Amino acid sequence: MAQDGSGGFGQLNGSRYPPISEHGLIGDLRTAALVTTDGTIDWYCCPRFDAPSVFASILDADRGGCFELAADVPARTRQFYFPDTNVLITRFFAADGVAEIQDFMPIVDESREADRHRLIRRVICVRGTLPFRARIAPRFGYGAESHTVHIAGQQAVFRSPSLTLALTSTTPLESDGPDVRSHFKLLEGESQVFALDRIGDDVPTRSCPRAEAQDQAEATVRFWRHWLAGSRYHGRWREMVNRSALVLKLLTYAPTGAIIAAPTTSLPERIGGERNWDYRYVWVRDAAFCIYALLRLGFTSEAEAFMGFLGERGIMRGTGAGGPLQIMYGIDGRSELPEYELPHLEGHLGSAPVRVGNAATGQLQLDIYGALMDSVYLYDKWGQPLSSDGWEAVGAVADWLCDHWDQPDEGVWETRGGRRNFVYSRLMCWVALERAIRIANRRGLPADLPRWRQSRDAIYRQIMARGWSAERGAFVQGLDDEVLDASLLMMPMAKFISPTDPKWLSTLDALTSDLVSDSLVYRYDPEASPDGLHGSEGTFSICSFWYVEALARAGRLEEARLAFEKMLTYANHLGLFAEEIGRTGEQLGNFPQAFTHLSLISAAFNLDRALG
């Protein structure tokens, strides 16, 4: 997929903030970096996803820090991925030549080299001649820590109180205050290499000559292609599904099996607004849905690793006030994620505050039990049978739900306007108990089935009696409510109701009328259902893909296919999606978003099957 990035000469250079969509993602299964279409790395945390940033000019163009690498003459750019990999290529087209940057992070095993987190940038002139400039300007600790820089020939070492990075280059480097610069000219066939490493007592400095960079590039390509070859999806939208699978894999934290919601923090859901959150953690819901999507494609090892993350840290056996589970965890399994603001950073396009941590950890969201139990059920069915310890944990969760499903919570959208009786939360409690019953019946495992069935059936009857509004002709957001909510698009997918049930078809029509805008779906109306936050937001892309799937399951295949194709036009030039789509088609929110890509996979898989 090769399409225009900047679309013209110097377009991005005229703006302090490239749009969220003008980025590609690279990573090493421990951390990740964003690269703009003009060749600048403007987001990078080291040594792991949730570490303080080293480059963060996407959040503050002046104080955040960046790694610029670009043609030193007017040039237009195009950006694409080396096919079937996460190796990113940015091409520069100028009057006298064509060159490209190959950006990647080598994937290494659990040895000491895994702590190096090497980021390699290869610049190659493929036609004519082209001058380049580089500026490496780290700003450690979210731009709050000072650092020193020492240059010796073609190596620079940046030292801060918390982190030391070494930059090695095949071209001379020069000091520029706290930064390092380089200027060089390439003739056709020539190349230069920059490698940025985390170093310390356990990881010594190491050069990166051209031959080694070539070898590591080839090894990285092999890794990604070998992994992707495990996909069993061969349908109509293979390229987009493969890219989404590669994104989900990039968002896994290999040491623990955790899966993060997104690799960024505080990219705004509304430019200039306050809906800016830190997504570099493990949402039980998001990760469970990721497991569903990856299992659908045939990737069982990621599911096994995530189940290990849950089991080894006793996450399903928690004893908190909100129940066995909390809604999110750190990538190492920690439960405390204190939220604070970084007032010295202005935010993307001035969208403050910039937040680190997430106070939503203290919320009660009952829907997470259904998302997790559904993935456990699918893992037991398609992956490995649950262990005896795993079944004990499942049973404890089901027993807890029997006592606690009928209470208000903050809901799937993490509203900050107080607890309510959300229908979606009830729906997913039903899913949790129904899937636990299925596992017990299929495997003949011990369980208090009469009690589980009684609670499951009570939830069903409550939703039918109080979650249905005869006046709206639809299932609604809260019990005895009149407000619509896109989360209920999950009802037929969760097997709660037939996709052709008259009540569901009426709900689908109501959602289409109230919340759908040219295939794009809003979560809910914040004016009709205050969420405790100021301002509006864009449409939620996961809801848009849920809508596609709901249409397909209802037999409205032409509408589903058109809506799906329209949604694909909102992807960026690389096939990547943020969390939301704005009024004029711009990407909003943290980027790229696991939620969006997993729902794309599910919609493509099920629409393909429906189309035959």
Coordinates of C-alpha atoms in Angstrom, one line a residue:
M1 CA 0.0 0.0 0.0
A2 CA 1.9 3.0 -1.3
Q3 CA 0.1 6.3 -1.2
D4 CA 1.0 10.0 -0.8
G5 CA 2.1 10.9 2.6
S6 CA 2.6 14.7 2.7
G7 CA 1.1 15.2 -0.7
G8 CA 3.4 18.1 -1.7
F9 CA 6.6 20.0 -1.2
G10 CA 7.3 20.8 2.4
Q11 CA 3.6 20.6 3.4
L12 CA 4.4 19.1 6.9
N13 CA 7.3 21.4 7.5
G14 CA 4.9 24.4 7.4
S15 CA 3.1 23.1 10.5
R16 CA 4.5 22.5 14.0
Y17 CA 2.2 19.5 14.3
P18 CA 1.8 16.9 11.6
P19 CA -1.7 15.5 11.7
I20 CA -2.1 12.3 13.8
S21 CA -2.8 10.3 10.6
E22 CA 0.6 11.4 9.0
H23 CA 2.5 8.7 11.0
G24 CA 3.7 5.2 10.7
L25 CA 4.5 2.8 13.6
I26 CA 7.6 0.7 14.3
G27 CA 8.5 -1.4 17.3
D28 CA 10.2 -4.3 18.9
L29 CA 7.4 -5.9 21.0
R30 CA 8.6 -3.9 24.0
T31 CA 8.3 -0.3 22.9
A32 CA 7.3 1.6 19.8
A33 CA 8.0 4.8 17.8
L34 CA 5.9 7.0 15.5
V35 CA 7.5 8.3 12.3
T36 CA 6.0 11.2 10.4
T37 CA 5.6 11.2 6.6
D38 CA 8.5 13.8 6.5
G39 CA 10.9 11.4 8.2
T40 CA 10.7 12.7 11.8
I41 CA 10.4 10.4 14.8
D42 CA 8.2 12.5 17.1
W43 CA 7.1 9.8 19.7
Y44 CA 9.3 7.2 21.3
C45 CA 9.4 5.9 24.9
C46 CA 12.3 3.8 26.2
P47 CA 12.8 1.1 27.4
R48 CA 9.2 0.1 27.3
F49 CA 5.8 1.3 26.1
D50 CA 4.9 3.1 29.4
A51 CA 8.3 4.6 30.1
P52 CA 8.8 8.4 30.0
S53 CA 9.2 9.7 26.5
V54 CA 12.5 10.4 24.8
F55 CA 10.9 12.0 21.7
A56 CA 7.5 13.6 22.2
S57 CA 7.3 16.6 19.8
I58 CA 3.9 15.2 18.8
L59 CA 2.8 16.5 22.2
D60 CA 5.0 19.6 22.3
A61 CA 6.8 20.8 19.2
D62 CA 9.3 22.9 21.3
R63 CA 9.9 20.8 24.5
G64 CA 9.1 17.3 23.5
G65 CA 12.2 16.3 21.5
C66 CA 12.5 14.5 18.1
F67 CA 14.7 12.7 15.7
E68 CA 14.6 14.6 12.3
L69 CA 15.9 13.0 9.2
A70 CA 15.0 14.4 5.9
A71 CA 16.1 15.6 2.4
D72 CA 17.8 19.0 2.7
V73 CA 16.1 20.3 -0.4
P74 CA 12.4 20.6 -1.3
A75 CA 10.9 17.1 -1.7
R76 CA 7.6 15.3 -1.7
T77 CA 7.3 12.2 0.3
R78 CA 5.6 8.8 0.2
Q79 CA 5.5 6.3 3.0
F80 CA 4.7 2.6 2.9
Y81 CA 5.5 -0.6 4.8
F82 CA 7.9 -3.2 3.3
P83 CA 5.2 -5.7 2.3
D84 CA 3.9 -8.0 5.1
T85 CA 6.2 -6.4 7.7
N86 CA 6.5 -3.6 10.2
V87 CA 9.6 -2.2 8.5
L88 CA 8.6 1.4 7.5
I89 CA 9.9 3.1 4.3
T90 CA 9.7 6.9 3.7
R91 CA 10.7 8.0 0.2
F92 CA 11.8 11.4 -0.8
F93 CA 11.3 12.7 -4.4
A94 CA 13.4 15.8 -5.2
A95 CA 14.5 17.5 -8.4
D96 CA 17.9 15.7 -8.5
G97 CA 17.2 12.4 -7.0
V98 CA 15.2 9.8 -5.1
A99 CA 16.1 8.4 -1.7
E100 CA 14.4 6.5 1.1
I101 CA 14.7 6.0 4.9
Q102 CA 14.1 2.5 6.2
D103 CA 13.0 2.6 9.8
F104 CA 12.8 -0.5 12.0
M105 CA 13.5 -2.0 15.4
P106 CA 15.2 -5.4 15.4
I107 CA 13.2 -8.1 17.2
V108 CA 15.5 -10.0 19.5
D109 CA 15.1 -12.8 22.0
E110 CA 15.1 -12.6 25.8
S111 CA 18.9 -12.2 25.9
R112 CA 20.7 -9.1 27.0
E113 CA 20.4 -7.6 23.5
A114 CA 16.6 -7.3 24.1
D115 CA 17.4 -4.5 26.5
R116 CA 19.2 -2.5 23.8
H117 CA 16.0 -1.5 22.1
R118 CA 17.9 -0.6 18.9
L119 CA 16.2 1.8 16.6
I120 CA 17.8 1.8 13.1
R121 CA 17.4 4.4 10.4
R122 CA 19.0 3.5 7.0
V123 CA 19.1 6.2 4.4
I124 CA 19.6 5.0 0.8
C125 CA 19.9 7.0 -2.4
V126 CA 18.2 5.0 -5.1
R127 CA 18.4 7.5 -8.0
G128 CA 20.5 10.6 -8.8
T129 CA 21.9 12.5 -5.8
L130 CA 20.3 14.0 -2.7
P131 CA 21.6 16.0 0.4
F132 CA 20.2 15.0 3.8
R133 CA 20.2 16.6 7.2
A134 CA 19.7 14.9 10.6
R135 CA 18.9 16.4 14.0
I136 CA 18.8 14.2 17.1
A137 CA 17.2 16.1 19.9
P138 CA 16.2 13.8 22.8
R139 CA 14.2 15.3 25.7
F140 CA 14.2 12.8 28.5
G141 CA 11.5 12.2 31.1
Y142 CA 8.7 13.7 29.1
G143 CA 10.9 16.7 28.4
A144 CA 11.5 17.4 32.1
E145 CA 15.0 15.9 32.6
S146 CA 18.2 17.6 31.5
H147 CA 20.9 15.6 29.8
T148 CA 24.5 15.8 28.7
V149 CA 25.9 14.8 25.3
H150 CA 29.4 13.6 24.5
I151 CA 30.6 13.1 20.9
A152 CA 33.5 11.0 19.9
G153 CA 33.8 10.7 16.1
Q154 CA 30.7 9.0 14.8
Q155 CA 29.2 8.2 18.1
A156 CA 27.2 10.4 20.5
V157 CA 26.2 9.5 24.0
F158 CA 23.2 11.2 25.7
R159 CA 23.1 10.8 29.5
S160 CA 20.2 11.8 31.7
P161 CA 19.5 10.8 35.3
S162 CA 17.2 8.0 34.3
L163 CA 18.4 6.8 30.9
T164 CA 21.4 6.7 28.6
L165 CA 21.2 6.5 24.8
A166 CA 24.0 6.0 22.3
L167 CA 23.7 7.2 18.8
T168 CA 26.1 5.6 16.3
S169 CA 26.4 6.7 12.7
T170 CA 28.3 6.0 9.6
T171 CA 28.6 9.8 8.9
P172 CA 30.3 12.4 11.1
L173 CA 28.2 14.0 13.9
E174 CA 28.5 17.5 15.4
S175 CA 27.3 19.0 18.6
D176 CA 24.5 21.6 18.7
G177 CA 24.0 22.4 22.4
P178 CA 22.0 19.4 23.9
D179 CA 21.4 18.1 20.4
V180 CA 23.4 16.4 17.6
R181 CA 23.4 17.3 13.9
S182 CA 24.7 15.8 10.7
H183 CA 24.7 16.9 7.1
F184 CA 25.6 14.5 4.2
K185 CA 25.1 14.0 0.5
L186 CA 24.3 10.7 -1.1
L187 CA 25.0 9.6 -4.6
E188 CA 23.0 6.8 -6.3
G189 CA 23.7 3.5 -4.5
E190 CA 25.2 5.1 -1.4
S191 CA 23.8 4.8 2.1
Q192 CA 24.2 6.1 5.7
V193 CA 23.1 4.4 8.9
F194 CA 21.9 5.8 12.3
A195 CA 21.4 3.5 15.2
L196 CA 20.0 4.6 18.5
D197 CA 20.6 2.2 21.5
R198 CA 19.7 2.2 25.1
I199 CA 23.0 1.5 26.9
G200 CA 24.1 0.8 30.5
D201 CA 26.1 -1.5 32.7
D202 CA 24.3 -4.5 31.2
V203 CA 24.2 -3.2 27.6
P204 CA 27.5 -1.8 26.3
T205 CA 27.8 0.6 23.3
R206 CA 28.1 -1.0 19.9
S207 CA 28.6 0.4 16.5
C208 CA 26.2 -0.3 13.6
P209 CA 28.1 -0.5 10.3
R210 CA 26.3 -0.7 7.0
A211 CA 26.6 -4.5 6.7
E212 CA 25.2 -5.1 10.1
A213 CA 22.3 -2.7 9.5
Q214 CA 21.6 -4.7 6.3
D215 CA 21.7 -8.0 8.1
Q216 CA 19.4 -6.7 10.9
A217 CA 16.9 -5.3 8.3
E218 CA 16.7 -8.6 6.6
A219 CA 16.3 -10.5 9.9
T220 CA 13.5 -8.1 10.9
V221 CA 11.7 -8.6 7.5
R222 CA 12.0 -12.4 8.0
F223 CA 10.6 -12.2 11.6
W224 CA 7.5 -10.3 10.5
R225 CA 6.8 -12.4 7.4
H226 CA 7.2 -15.6 9.3
W227 CA 4.8 -14.4 12.0
L228 CA 2.2 -13.2 9.4
A229 CA 2.4 -16.4 7.5
G230 CA 0.5 -18.0 10.5
S231 CA -2.7 -16.1 9.5
R232 CA -5.4 -18.2 8.0
Y233 CA -7.4 -15.2 6.6
H234 CA -7.4 -15.2 2.8
G235 CA -10.5 -13.2 2.1
R236 CA -11.4 -10.1 0.1
W237 CA -9.7 -7.6 2.5
R238 CA -6.5 -9.5 3.1
E239 CA -4.2 -6.5 2.9
M240 CA -6.1 -4.5 5.5
V241 CA -6.6 -7.5 7.8
N242 CA -2.9 -8.3 7.6
R243 CA -2.0 -4.8 8.5
S244 CA -4.4 -4.8 11.4
A245 CA -2.9 -8.1 12.6
L246 CA 0.6 -6.6 12.4
V247 CA -0.5 -3.6 14.4
L248 CA -2.0 -5.8 17.2
K249 CA 1.3 -7.8 17.3
L250 CA 3.2 -4.5 17.6
L251 CA 1.1 -3.6 20.6
T252 CA 2.1 -6.8 22.5
Y253 CA 4.6 -6.6 25.3
A254 CA 6.7 -9.8 24.8
P255 CA 8.2 -10.2 28.3
T256 CA 4.7 -10.6 29.9
G257 CA 2.2 -11.3 27.1
A258 CA 0.3 -8.0 27.9
I259 CA -1.4 -6.2 25.1
I260 CA -1.7 -2.4 25.3
A261 CA -4.6 -0.3 24.0
A262 CA -2.4 2.1 22.1
P263 CA 1.3 3.2 22.2
T264 CA 0.6 6.8 22.9
T265 CA -0.8 9.1 25.5
S266 CA -2.9 12.3 25.3
L267 CA -3.5 12.4 21.6
P268 CA -6.8 14.4 21.7
E269 CA -10.3 13.0 21.0
R270 CA -11.1 16.6 20.2
I271 CA -8.6 19.2 19.1
G272 CA -8.3 21.8 21.9
G273 CA -10.4 19.6 24.3
E274 CA -9.7 17.8 27.5
R275 CA -10.5 14.3 26.4
N276 CA -6.9 13.2 26.4
W277 CA -5.9 9.9 28.0
D278 CA -3.0 7.6 28.5
Y279 CA -3.6 4.3 26.7
R280 CA -0.2 2.6 27.2
Y281 CA -1.7 0.0 29.5
V282 CA -3.6 -3.3 29.4
W283 CA -7.4 -2.8 29.3
V284 CA -8.9 -6.1 30.1
R285 CA -11.6 -5.4 27.6
D286 CA -9.4 -4.3 24.8
A287 CA -6.9 -7.1 25.3
A288 CA -9.6 -9.8 25.5
F289 CA -11.1 -8.5 22.2
C290 CA -7.6 -8.6 20.7
I291 CA -7.3 -12.2 21.7
Y292 CA -10.7 -12.9 19.9
A293 CA -9.4 -11.2 16.7
L294 CA -6.0 -13.0 16.8
L295 CA -7.6 -16.4 17.5
R296 CA -10.0 -15.8 14.5
L297 CA -6.9 -15.5 12.3
G298 CA -5.2 -18.5 13.8
F299 CA -2.7 -16.8 16.1
T300 CA -2.8 -19.0 19.3
S301 CA 0.5 -18.1 20.8
E302 CA -0.5 -14.5 21.6
A303 CA -3.6 -15.9 23.3
E304 CA -1.5 -18.3 25.3
A305 CA 0.8 -15.5 26.4
F306 CA -2.0 -13.3 27.5
M307 CA -3.6 -16.1 29.5
G308 CA -0.2 -16.5 31.1
F309 CA -0.2 -12.8 31.9
L310 CA -3.5 -13.2 33.7
G311 CA -2.6 -16.5 35.5
E312 CA 1.0 -15.8 36.6
R313 CA 0.0 -12.5 38.2
G314 CA -3.2 -13.8 39.8
I315 CA -5.2 -11.1 38.0
M316 CA -8.5 -13.1 37.9
R317 CA -8.1 -13.8 41.6
G318 CA -8.1 -10.2 42.7
T319 CA -9.8 -9.1 45.9
G320 CA -10.4 -5.5 45.3
A321 CA -13.5 -3.6 46.3
G322 CA -14.7 -3.7 42.7
G323 CA -14.4 -7.5 42.3
P324 CA -11.8 -9.9 41.1
L325 CA -10.8 -7.7 38.1
Q326 CA -10.0 -4.1 37.7
I327 CA -10.5 -2.6 34.3
M328 CA -6.8 -2.1 33.4
Y329 CA -3.3 -3.0 34.6
G330 CA 0.3 -2.0 33.8
I331 CA 2.2 -4.1 31.2
D332 CA 4.0 -5.8 34.1
G333 CA 0.7 -6.6 35.8
R334 CA 0.8 -3.8 38.4
S335 CA -2.6 -2.5 39.6
E336 CA -1.6 1.1 40.5
L337 CA -1.6 3.5 37.6
P338 CA -1.8 7.0 39.3
E339 CA -2.9 9.7 36.9
Y340 CA -1.1 13.1 36.8
E341 CA -0.7 15.9 34.3
L342 CA 2.4 17.3 32.6
P343 CA 1.7 21.1 32.6
H344 CA 5.1 21.9 30.9
L345 CA 3.8 20.2 27.7
E346 CA 1.3 22.1 25.6
G347 CA -0.3 19.0 24.1
H348 CA -0.9 18.1 20.4
L349 CA -2.1 21.3 18.7
G350 CA -2.4 22.9 22.2
S351 CA -4.8 20.2 23.4
A352 CA -4.0 20.1 27.1
P353 CA -3.7 18.5 29.5
V354 CA -1.1 15.9 28.7
R355 CA -1.8 13.0 31.1
V356 CA 0.3 10.1 32.4
G357 CA -1.3 7.2 34.2
N358 CA -5.1 6.6 34.2
A359 CA -7.5 7.3 37.1
A360 CA -10.1 5.0 35.5
T361 CA -8.4 2.1 37.2
G362 CA -10.7 2.7 40.2
Q363 CA -13.9 2.5 38.1
L364 CA -16.3 -0.4 38.2
Q365 CA -17.0 -1.7 34.7
L366 CA -18.9 -4.9 34.8
D367 CA -18.7 -5.5 31.0
I368 CA -15.0 -6.5 31.3
Y369 CA -16.1 -9.8 32.8
G370 CA -18.0 -10.7 29.7
A371 CA -15.2 -9.7 27.3
L372 CA -12.6 -11.7 29.3
M373 CA -14.8 -14.8 29.7
D374 CA -15.7 -14.8 26.0
S375 CA -12.0 -14.9 25.2
V376 CA -11.3 -17.6 27.8
Y377 CA -14.1 -19.6 26.2
L378 CA -12.6 -19.2 22.7
Y379 CA -9.1 -19.9 23.9
D380 CA -10.3 -23.1 25.5
K381 CA -12.1 -24.0 22.3
W382 CA -9.5 -22.9 19.7
G383 CA -6.3 -22.8 21.6
Q384 CA -5.4 -24.9 24.6
P385 CA -7.8 -26.4 27.1
L386 CA -8.0 -24.5 30.4
S387 CA -5.9 -25.7 33.2
S388 CA -7.4 -26.8 36.5
D389 CA -6.1 -23.5 38.1
G390 CA -7.6 -21.6 35.2
W391 CA -11.0 -23.2 35.7
E392 CA -10.9 -22.4 39.4
A393 CA -10.3 -18.7 38.6
V394 CA -13.2 -18.8 36.0
G395 CA -15.5 -20.4 38.6
A396 CA -14.6 -17.7 41.2
V397 CA -15.4 -15.0 38.7
A398 CA -18.7 -16.5 37.8
D399 CA -19.7 -17.0 41.5
W400 CA -18.8 -13.3 42.2
L401 CA -20.9 -12.1 39.2
C402 CA -23.9 -14.0 40.5
D403 CA -23.8 -11.8 43.6
H404 CA -22.8 -8.5 41.9
W405 CA -24.2 -8.2 38.4
D406 CA -27.2 -6.2 39.4
Q407 CA -25.6 -2.9 40.3
P408 CA -24.7 0.4 38.6
D409 CA -21.2 1.0 37.2
E410 CA -19.3 3.5 35.1
G411 CA -19.9 1.5 31.9
V412 CA -17.9 0.5 28.8
W413 CA -17.1 4.1 27.8
E414 CA -15.5 5.0 31.2
T415 CA -17.8 8.0 31.8
R416 CA -16.9 10.3 34.6
G417 CA -20.4 11.4 35.4
G418 CA -21.3 8.8 38.0
R419 CA -22.5 5.2 38.0
R420 CA -25.6 4.1 36.2
N421 CA -27.4 0.9 35.3
F422 CA -25.9 0.4 31.8
V423 CA -27.6 -2.2 29.6
Y424 CA -24.3 -3.1 28.0
S425 CA -22.8 -3.9 31.4
R426 CA -25.7 -6.3 32.0
L427 CA -25.3 -7.8 28.5
M428 CA -21.7 -8.7 29.1
C429 CA -22.4 -10.1 32.6
W430 CA -24.9 -12.4 30.8
V431 CA -22.0 -13.3 28.3
A432 CA -19.7 -14.1 31.2
L433 CA -22.1 -16.5 32.8
E434 CA -23.2 -18.0 29.6
R435 CA -19.7 -18.7 28.4
A436 CA -18.7 -20.2 31.8
I437 CA -21.7 -22.5 31.5
R438 CA -20.7 -23.6 28.0
I439 CA -17.1 -24.4 29.2
A440 CA -18.4 -26.4 32.1
N441 CA -20.9 -28.4 29.9
R442 CA -18.4 -29.1 27.1
R443 CA -15.6 -30.1 29.4
G444 CA -17.7 -31.7 32.2
L445 CA -16.0 -29.4 34.8
P446 CA -17.4 -28.9 38.3
A447 CA -19.6 -25.8 38.6
D448 CA -22.6 -24.5 40.5
L449 CA -24.6 -24.6 37.3
P450 CA -28.1 -24.1 38.7
R451 CA -27.0 -20.9 40.4
W452 CA -25.1 -19.7 37.2
R453 CA -28.2 -20.4 35.0
Q454 CA -30.5 -18.7 37.4
S455 CA -28.4 -15.5 37.4
R456 CA -27.9 -15.7 33.6
D457 CA -31.6 -16.0 33.0
A458 CA -32.4 -13.2 35.5
I459 CA -30.1 -10.9 33.5
Y460 CA -31.8 -11.8 30.3
R461 CA -35.2 -11.1 31.7
Q462 CA -34.1 -7.8 33.1
I463 CA -32.7 -6.6 29.8
M464 CA -35.8 -7.6 27.9
A465 CA -38.1 -5.9 30.5
R466 CA -36.2 -2.8 31.4
G467 CA -33.5 -2.4 28.7
W468 CA -36.1 -2.2 25.9
S469 CA -37.9 1.0 25.2
A470 CA -41.2 0.5 23.4
E471 CA -41.3 4.3 22.9
R472 CA -38.0 4.3 21.0
G473 CA -38.5 0.9 19.5
A474 CA -35.0 0.0 20.6
F475 CA -32.7 -1.4 23.3
V476 CA -31.3 1.6 25.2
Q477 CA -28.3 2.8 27.1
G478 CA -29.6 2.3 30.6
L479 CA -32.4 0.5 32.4
D480 CA -35.7 2.4 32.1
D481 CA -33.9 4.8 29.8
E482 CA -34.6 6.4 26.4
V483 CA -31.0 7.1 25.2
L484 CA -29.4 5.1 22.5
D485 CA -25.9 3.6 22.8
A486 CA -23.7 2.1 20.0
S487 CA -22.3 -0.5 22.4
L488 CA -25.5 -2.4 22.0
L489 CA -24.4 -3.3 18.5
M490 CA -22.7 -6.1 20.3
M491 CA -26.0 -7.8 21.2
P492 CA -26.2 -10.1 18.2
M493 CA -22.5 -10.7 18.1
A494 CA -22.6 -11.8 21.7
K495 CA -25.3 -14.3 20.8
F496 CA -27.7 -12.6 23.2
I497 CA -30.3 -12.0 20.5
S498 CA -30.9 -13.3 17.0
P499 CA -29.6 -10.8 14.4
T500 CA -33.0 -11.0 12.7
D501 CA -35.2 -10.7 15.8
P502 CA -37.8 -7.9 15.2
K503 CA -36.7 -6.1 18.3
W504 CA -33.1 -6.2 17.2
L505 CA -33.9 -5.0 13.6
S506 CA -35.9 -2.1 15.1
T507 CA -32.9 -1.3 17.3
L508 CA -30.6 -1.3 14.4
D509 CA -32.8 1.1 12.5
A510 CA -33.0 3.4 15.5
L511 CA -29.2 3.4 15.9
T512 CA -28.8 4.1 12.2
S513 CA -31.2 7.0 12.4
D514 CA -29.7 8.6 15.6
L515 CA -26.0 7.7 15.8
V516 CA -24.8 6.9 12.2
S517 CA -23.3 9.5 9.9
D518 CA -22.2 8.1 6.5
S519 CA -21.2 4.7 8.0
L520 CA -19.5 6.4 10.9
V521 CA -21.0 5.8 14.3
Y522 CA -21.1 7.9 17.5
R523 CA -20.9 6.2 20.8
Y524 CA -23.9 8.1 22.3
D525 CA -25.2 11.6 22.5
P526 CA -23.3 13.4 25.3
E527 CA -26.0 16.0 25.6
A528 CA -28.7 13.5 26.2
S529 CA -26.4 11.3 28.3
P530 CA -23.9 13.6 30.2
D531 CA -20.6 11.9 30.7
G532 CA -18.9 14.3 33.1
L533 CA -16.6 15.8 30.5
H534 CA -16.7 19.0 28.4
G535 CA -16.9 19.2 24.6
S536 CA -17.9 16.8 21.9
E537 CA -15.9 14.0 20.3
G538 CA -15.6 12.3 16.9
T539 CA -17.2 9.0 15.8
F540 CA -15.8 5.9 17.4
S541 CA -14.2 3.6 14.8
I542 CA -14.8 0.4 16.7
C543 CA -18.5 1.2 16.7
S544 CA -18.4 1.8 13.0
F545 CA -17.0 -1.7 12.4
W546 CA -19.5 -3.2 14.9
Y547 CA -22.2 -1.5 12.8
V548 CA -20.8 -3.3 9.6
E549 CA -20.9 -6.6 11.4
A550 CA -24.4 -6.0 12.7
L551 CA -25.6 -5.2 9.2
A552 CA -24.0 -8.3 7.9
R553 CA -25.5 -10.6 10.5
A554 CA -28.9 -9.0 9.9
G555 CA -28.6 -10.0 6.2
R556 CA -28.2 -6.5 4.9
L557 CA -25.1 -7.4 3.0
E558 CA -25.0 -4.6 0.4
E559 CA -25.3 -2.0 3.2
A560 CA -22.7 -3.8 5.2
R561 CA -20.2 -4.0 2.4
L562 CA -20.7 -0.4 1.4
A563 CA -20.3 0.8 5.0
F564 CA -17.1 -1.3 5.3
E565 CA -15.6 0.0 2.2
K566 CA -16.4 3.6 3.3
M567 CA -14.7 2.9 6.6
L568 CA -11.5 1.8 4.9
T569 CA -11.3 5.1 3.2
Y570 CA -10.8 6.8 6.6
A571 CA -7.6 4.8 7.2
N572 CA -4.4 6.6 6.8
H573 CA -2.0 6.1 4.0
L574 CA -0.6 2.9 5.7
G575 CA -3.9 1.4 6.6
L576 CA -3.7 2.6 10.3
F577 CA -6.6 3.9 12.4
A578 CA -6.7 6.1 15.5
E579 CA -9.6 5.8 18.0
E580 CA -11.9 8.2 16.4
I581 CA -12.8 10.0 13.1
G582 CA -13.5 13.7 13.2
R583 CA -16.1 15.7 11.3
T584 CA -13.9 16.2 8.2
G585 CA -12.4 12.7 8.2
E586 CA -9.4 13.4 10.4
Q587 CA -8.0 10.8 12.8
L588 CA -8.5 11.7 16.5
G589 CA -7.3 10.1 19.7
N590 CA -4.5 7.8 20.5
F591 CA -2.8 6.1 17.5
P592 CA -2.9 3.4 16.3
Q593 CA -5.7 2.0 18.4
A594 CA -6.0 -1.7 19.1
F595 CA -9.8 -1.5 19.5
T596 CA -10.2 -0.2 16.0
H597 CA -8.0 -2.7 14.3
L598 CA -9.4 -5.7 16.2
S599 CA -12.9 -4.7 15.2
L600 CA -11.8 -4.3 11.5
I601 CA -10.5 -7.9 11.6
S602 CA -13.8 -9.2 13.1
A603 CA -15.9 -7.2 10.6
A604 CA -13.9 -8.4 7.6
F605 CA -13.9 -12.0 8.7
N606 CA -17.7 -12.1 9.3
L607 CA -18.6 -10.0 6.3
D608 CA -16.5 -12.3 4.1
R609 CA -18.2 -15.4 5.5
A610 CA -21.7 -13.8 4.9
L611 CA -20.8 -12.9 1.3
G612 CA -19.7 -16.5 0.7

